[in-house]
Coordinates of C-alpha atoms and ligand atoms in Angstrom, one line a residue:
M1458 CA 76.3 -12.7 -67.1
P1459 CA 77.1 -12.0 -63.6
Q1460 CA 80.8 -11.6 -64.7
N1461 CA 79.5 -8.1 -66.1
I1462 CA 77.8 -6.7 -63.0
R1463 CA 79.3 -5.0 -60.4
N1464 CA 77.4 -4.2 -57.1
I1465 CA 78.7 -1.3 -55.0
A1466 CA 77.6 1.2 -52.4
I1467 CA 79.1 4.6 -51.7
I1468 CA 79.9 5.7 -48.2
A1469 CA 80.2 9.3 -47.8
H1470 CA 79.8 11.9 -45.3
V1471 CA 77.2 14.5 -46.2
D1472 CA 79.1 17.2 -48.6
H1473 CA 82.1 15.0 -49.3
G1474 CA 80.6 15.0 -53.1
K1475 CA 78.7 11.8 -53.4
T1476 CA 76.1 13.4 -55.6
T1477 CA 78.7 15.1 -57.7
L1478 CA 80.7 12.1 -58.2
V1479 CA 77.4 9.9 -59.2
D1480 CA 76.5 12.7 -61.6
A1481 CA 79.9 12.7 -63.2
M1482 CA 79.9 9.1 -63.5
L1483 CA 76.4 9.1 -65.2
K1484 CA 77.7 11.9 -67.5
Q1485 CA 80.7 9.9 -68.5
S1486 CA 78.8 6.6 -69.1
G1487 CA 76.7 5.1 -72.0
V1488 CA 73.0 4.9 -71.5
F1489 CA 72.3 1.4 -73.0
R1490 CA 73.6 -2.0 -73.0
E1491 CA 73.2 -3.7 -76.0
N1492 CA 71.7 -6.8 -74.9
Q1493 CA 69.5 -5.1 -72.4
V1494 CA 65.6 -5.3 -73.3
I1495 CA 64.1 -2.3 -72.1
T1496 CA 60.3 -2.3 -73.2
E1497 CA 59.3 1.3 -72.2
R1498 CA 59.9 3.9 -69.6
V1499 CA 57.5 3.3 -66.6
M1500 CA 57.0 6.8 -65.6
D1501 CA 59.2 9.6 -64.7
S1502 CA 59.7 9.3 -60.9
N1503 CA 60.6 12.9 -60.3
D1504 CA 57.2 14.0 -61.9
L1505 CA 55.2 11.3 -60.1
E1506 CA 56.7 12.2 -56.7
K1507 CA 55.9 15.7 -57.3
E1508 CA 52.5 15.1 -58.2
R1509 CA 51.7 12.4 -55.5
G1510 CA 54.1 14.1 -52.8
I1511 CA 55.4 10.9 -51.7
T1512 CA 58.7 9.0 -52.3
I1513 CA 58.1 5.9 -54.1
L1514 CA 61.7 5.3 -55.3
S1515 CA 64.9 3.9 -53.5
K1516 CA 67.8 5.8 -54.6
N1517 CA 69.6 3.1 -56.4
L1518 CA 71.2 3.5 -59.8
S1519 CA 72.9 1.8 -62.6
I1520 CA 75.6 2.8 -64.7
H1521 CA 76.7 1.3 -68.0
H1522 CA 80.2 1.6 -68.6
G1523 CA 82.8 -0.3 -70.4
G1524 CA 80.6 -3.5 -70.9
L1525 CA 79.8 -3.5 -67.3
K1526 CA 76.8 -2.6 -65.3
I1527 CA 77.2 -0.9 -62.2
N1528 CA 74.7 -1.0 -59.7
I1529 CA 75.1 1.4 -56.9
V1530 CA 72.8 1.0 -54.1
D1531 CA 72.1 3.5 -51.4
T1532 CA 73.1 3.1 -48.0
P1533 CA 71.1 4.6 -45.3
G1534 CA 73.6 7.0 -43.7
H1535 CA 72.2 6.4 -39.9
A1536 CA 73.5 3.9 -37.3
D1537 CA 69.6 3.9 -36.1
F1538 CA 69.1 1.2 -38.9
G1539 CA 71.6 -1.2 -38.2
G1540 CA 69.7 -4.3 -39.8
E1541 CA 69.2 -2.0 -42.9
V1542 CA 72.6 -1.2 -43.2
E1543 CA 73.8 -4.7 -43.2
R1544 CA 70.8 -5.8 -45.4
V1545 CA 72.1 -3.5 -48.2
L1546 CA 75.9 -4.3 -47.6
K1547 CA 75.0 -8.1 -48.2
M1548 CA 73.8 -7.0 -51.7
V1549 CA 77.3 -5.5 -52.9
D1550 CA 80.9 -6.8 -53.3
S1551 CA 82.6 -3.5 -52.3
V1552 CA 82.1 0.0 -51.1
L1553 CA 83.8 3.2 -52.2
L1554 CA 84.7 5.1 -49.2
L1555 CA 84.5 8.6 -50.6
V1556 CA 86.6 11.3 -48.4
D1557 CA 87.0 15.0 -48.6
A1558 CA 90.7 15.6 -49.3
F1559 CA 90.7 18.5 -47.3
D1560 CA 88.1 17.4 -44.0
G1561 CA 89.3 13.5 -44.0
P1562 CA 87.1 10.9 -42.7
M1563 CA 84.3 12.2 -40.3
P1564 CA 82.9 10.3 -37.3
Q1565 CA 79.2 9.9 -39.2
T1566 CA 80.8 7.5 -41.6
R1567 CA 82.6 5.3 -39.0
F1568 CA 79.5 3.2 -38.4
V1569 CA 78.7 2.1 -42.0
L1570 CA 82.5 1.6 -42.6
K1571 CA 82.7 -0.7 -39.7
K1572 CA 79.8 -2.8 -40.7
S1573 CA 81.4 -3.1 -44.1
L1574 CA 84.8 -4.3 -43.0
D1575 CA 83.1 -6.7 -40.2
L1576 CA 81.4 -8.1 -43.3
G1577 CA 84.6 -8.9 -45.0
I1578 CA 84.3 -6.0 -47.8
K1579 CA 87.4 -4.5 -49.0
P1580 CA 86.6 -0.9 -49.6
I1581 CA 88.1 1.3 -52.5
V1582 CA 89.0 4.6 -51.0
V1583 CA 88.3 7.9 -53.2
I1584 CA 90.1 10.9 -51.9
N1585 CA 87.8 13.7 -53.4
K1586 CA 87.9 17.3 -54.1
I1587 CA 91.9 17.2 -54.8
D1588 CA 91.3 20.3 -56.7
R1589 CA 90.4 22.2 -53.4
P1590 CA 92.6 24.9 -52.3
G1591 CA 94.6 23.4 -49.4
A1592 CA 93.8 19.9 -50.3
R1593 CA 95.8 17.3 -48.3
P1594 CA 95.4 14.1 -50.1
E1595 CA 98.3 12.4 -48.5
K1596 CA 97.3 13.5 -45.1
V1597 CA 93.8 12.3 -45.6
V1598 CA 95.1 8.8 -46.7
D1599 CA 97.0 8.3 -43.6
M1600 CA 93.8 9.3 -41.6
V1601 CA 91.8 6.6 -43.5
F1602 CA 94.4 4.3 -42.8
D1603 CA 94.6 5.0 -39.0
L1604 CA 90.7 4.8 -39.4
F1605 CA 90.7 1.3 -40.6
C1606 CA 93.4 0.2 -37.9
E1607 CA 90.9 1.6 -35.3
L1608 CA 88.0 -0.4 -36.8
N1609 CA 90.2 -3.7 -36.7
A1610 CA 90.7 -4.0 -40.4
T1611 CA 92.4 -7.0 -41.6
E1612 CA 95.6 -6.8 -43.5
E1613 CA 93.8 -7.3 -46.9
Q1614 CA 91.5 -4.4 -46.0
L1615 CA 94.1 -2.0 -44.9
D1616 CA 96.0 -2.7 -48.5
F1617 CA 93.1 -0.5 -49.8
P1618 CA 93.3 0.6 -53.5
I1619 CA 93.2 4.5 -53.6
V1620 CA 91.5 6.7 -56.4
Y1621 CA 92.3 10.3 -56.2
A1622 CA 89.4 12.6 -57.6
S1623 CA 87.7 15.8 -58.7
A1624 CA 84.3 14.9 -58.9
K1625 CA 83.5 18.4 -59.5
Q1626 CA 85.8 18.7 -62.5
G1627 CA 85.1 15.1 -63.6
F1628 CA 88.4 13.5 -63.1
A1629 CA 90.3 10.6 -61.4
K1630 CA 93.7 9.4 -61.0
R1631 CA 95.6 6.5 -59.2
E1632 CA 98.7 8.5 -58.6
L1633 CA 98.7 12.0 -57.6
D1634 CA 101.3 13.1 -60.0
Q1635 CA 99.6 11.3 -62.9
E1636 CA 97.3 13.4 -65.6
S1637 CA 93.9 12.5 -66.1
A1638 CA 91.0 14.5 -67.8
D1639 CA 87.8 11.9 -66.9
L1640 CA 86.9 9.3 -64.5
E1641 CA 88.3 6.3 -66.6
P1642 CA 90.9 5.5 -63.6
L1643 CA 87.9 5.0 -60.9
F1644 CA 85.6 2.9 -63.7
Q1645 CA 88.9 0.9 -64.2
M1646 CA 89.3 0.7 -60.5
I1647 CA 85.9 -0.6 -59.9
A1648 CA 86.1 -3.2 -62.8
E1649 CA 89.4 -4.8 -61.5
R1650 CA 89.0 -4.4 -57.6
V1651 CA 85.1 -5.1 -57.3
A1652 CA 84.4 -8.7 -57.8
P1653 CA 81.5 -9.9 -60.0
P1654 CA 78.8 -11.0 -57.7
E1655 CA 78.8 -14.8 -56.8
A1656 CA 75.5 -16.0 -58.5
N1657 CA 74.4 -18.6 -60.4
P1658 CA 72.2 -18.0 -63.5
D1659 CA 71.6 -21.7 -63.9
A1660 CA 70.2 -22.5 -60.3
P1661 CA 66.4 -22.1 -59.3
L1662 CA 65.4 -18.3 -58.9
Q1663 CA 66.1 -16.9 -55.4
M1664 CA 66.0 -13.2 -55.1
L1665 CA 66.2 -11.4 -51.3
V1666 CA 64.1 -8.4 -50.9
T1667 CA 66.0 -5.9 -48.9
S1668 CA 63.8 -2.6 -49.4
I1669 CA 60.0 -2.0 -49.8
A1670 CA 58.4 1.1 -51.2
Y1671 CA 54.9 1.9 -52.4
N1672 CA 53.7 3.0 -55.5
D1673 CA 50.2 4.3 -56.5
Y1674 CA 50.0 3.1 -59.8
I1675 CA 51.4 -0.6 -59.1
G1676 CA 51.2 -1.1 -55.5
R1677 CA 53.7 -2.4 -53.4
I1678 CA 57.0 -2.9 -54.8
A1679 CA 60.1 -4.8 -53.7
T1680 CA 63.7 -4.2 -54.4
G1681 CA 66.7 -6.7 -54.0
K1682 CA 69.5 -8.9 -55.3
I1683 CA 69.2 -11.9 -57.4
F1684 CA 71.2 -14.4 -55.9
N1685 CA 70.2 -17.4 -58.0
G1686 CA 68.5 -17.9 -61.4
R1687 CA 66.5 -15.7 -63.5
I1688 CA 63.4 -13.6 -63.2
K1689 CA 60.7 -12.6 -66.0
A1690 CA 58.2 -10.1 -66.2
G1691 CA 54.8 -11.9 -66.3
E1692 CA 56.3 -15.1 -64.6
S1693 CA 54.5 -17.0 -61.8
V1694 CA 56.6 -17.3 -58.8
A1695 CA 56.8 -18.2 -55.1
L1696 CA 57.1 -16.0 -52.2
V1697 CA 58.8 -17.3 -49.2
Q1698 CA 57.5 -15.3 -46.1
R1699 CA 59.5 -15.0 -43.1
D1700 CA 57.2 -17.4 -41.0
G1701 CA 57.8 -20.0 -43.9
K1702 CA 54.6 -19.3 -45.7
V1703 CA 54.5 -19.6 -49.3
I1704 CA 52.5 -17.2 -51.4
R1705 CA 52.1 -17.8 -55.2
G1706 CA 51.5 -15.0 -57.8
R1707 CA 52.8 -13.1 -60.7
I1708 CA 55.7 -10.9 -61.4
S1709 CA 53.4 -7.8 -62.8
K1710 CA 56.3 -5.5 -63.3
L1711 CA 60.1 -6.0 -63.2
L1712 CA 62.1 -2.8 -62.8
G1713 CA 65.6 -1.8 -63.1
Y1714 CA 67.7 1.4 -63.5
E1715 CA 69.0 3.2 -66.4
G1716 CA 71.0 5.8 -64.6
L1717 CA 68.7 7.4 -62.2
K1718 CA 65.5 6.2 -64.2
Q1719 CA 63.4 3.6 -63.3
V1720 CA 62.5 1.4 -66.4
E1721 CA 60.9 -1.8 -67.1
L1722 CA 63.1 -4.9 -67.9
A1723 CA 61.8 -8.0 -69.7
D1724 CA 64.1 -10.3 -67.5
A1725 CA 67.0 -10.1 -65.3
I1726 CA 69.8 -12.5 -64.3
A1727 CA 71.5 -13.8 -60.8
G1728 CA 73.9 -10.9 -59.6
D1729 CA 71.7 -8.1 -60.4
I1730 CA 69.6 -5.8 -58.4
V1731 CA 66.0 -5.5 -59.4
T1732 CA 62.7 -4.2 -58.1
V1733 CA 59.3 -6.5 -58.7
A1734 CA 55.8 -5.4 -58.4
G1735 CA 52.8 -8.0 -58.0
F1736 CA 52.9 -9.1 -54.2
D1737 CA 51.1 -6.9 -51.7
D1738 CA 52.1 -9.0 -48.8
V1739 CA 55.8 -8.9 -49.4
G1740 CA 58.1 -7.9 -46.8
I1741 CA 61.7 -7.1 -46.1
G1742 CA 63.9 -10.4 -45.7
E1743 CA 61.6 -12.5 -47.8
T1744 CA 62.5 -14.7 -50.6
F1745 CA 61.1 -14.7 -54.3
A1746 CA 61.7 -18.4 -55.5
A1747 CA 61.0 -20.4 -58.3
A1748 CA 57.6 -21.8 -58.2
D1749 CA 58.7 -25.5 -58.2
K1750 CA 61.2 -24.9 -55.7
P1751 CA 60.2 -22.4 -53.0
E1752 CA 63.2 -22.4 -50.7
A1753 CA 64.3 -19.3 -48.8
L1754 CA 67.5 -17.5 -48.7
P1755 CA 68.8 -16.8 -45.0
Y1756 CA 67.4 -14.1 -43.5
V1757 CA 69.5 -11.1 -42.2
A1758 CA 68.0 -10.1 -38.7
I1759 CA 66.8 -6.6 -38.3
D1760 CA 68.1 -4.7 -35.4
E1761 CA 65.1 -2.7 -33.6
P1762 CA 65.8 1.1 -34.7
T1763 CA 66.7 3.1 -32.0
L1764 CA 64.9 6.1 -32.3
S1765 CA 66.6 9.0 -30.4
Ligands
GDP3278 P1 76.8 14.9 -51.1 O1 76.3 15.6 -49.9 O2 78.0 14.2 -50.6 O3 76.2 14.3 -52.0 O4 77.8 16.3 -51.7 P2 77.6 17.0 -53.0 O5 77.7 16.5 -54.0 O6 76.0 17.7 -53.1 O7 78.8 18.2 -52.9 C1 78.6 18.9 -51.9 C2 79.7 20.5 -52.2 O8 81.0 20.1 -52.5 C3 79.0 20.9 -53.6 O9 79.2 22.0 -53.2 C4 79.8 20.7 -54.5 O10 80.0 21.4 -55.7 C5 81.3 20.3 -53.7 N1 82.1 19.4 -54.3 C6 81.8 18.1 -54.8 N2 82.9 17.4 -55.2 C7 83.8 18.5 -55.4 C8 85.2 18.3 -55.9 O11 85.5 17.4 -56.5 N3 85.8 19.6 -55.7 C9 85.4 20.6 -55.3 N4 86.2 21.8 -55.2 N5 84.0 20.8 -54.6 C10 83.5 19.6 -54.8

């Protein structure tokens, strides 16, 4: 059910604790969702990467918690990839803006935050490292508020929910004077404040490709969000390319995430973010569609990367 999915991205300046937070969330989550069909583990990505010396996977991951599947998609940190940031943000329904309780917001996260605000996303602000000596969480909240104002946030966006956290110690809370021993308040905030994806599982399949990677064993793999319908491993589908050309083929593998591990899935529904193998000509911005209804989703333009 799309109602049980939450798609988010985390915007964080390097060292503000994104890795630590995600690790803590993984540790405090269940590994399996009851109704999920996991046929086999494809391969250990780390081993494979070591063996081949290449990067084959995007850094997306999925966490199952409290009956929800939380997909966390990776955001390119650089302003150099304007179009890419936008495409990633179009898959999510909210972002966690993670800010160090001592350092405050940093200019490097401004670009991605601005894009998020411009797209109408209402961020959840996570003030991290509140255990740090000299932490000044209230001051940092004010700094975040000022930054939102500067970036022309709307009234609604300015009314951002706040979670105070120590990713390192594995706890989060909504009020500074509250006691908390775990990240439950953060999970609850995600459940409450991130809208489930707007997606219709009963419509014909439409999945928008957001990123492409290459895997020596299964070839070109395409990751993106299923906006409508369902997708099954082994099924014949159409690929609508950017020039409108329709290629037909078979989904040779359907992949999802179990934590950080890529796993094979039997099927997936609208709202979810998955990876597909079987199409060697697939490109970013293209649409996988039902074989009998090959219609493209609107294409998100890619800015030319400004290589400096
Ligand atoms: P990333 O670059 O955003 O992924 O940051 P990391 O998760 O690698 O964290 C950067 C550094 O901050 C590491 O030394 C962490 O141990 C430390 N760190 C992360 N979260 C916390 C926290 O909640 N409190 C404290 N005191 N340190 C933290």
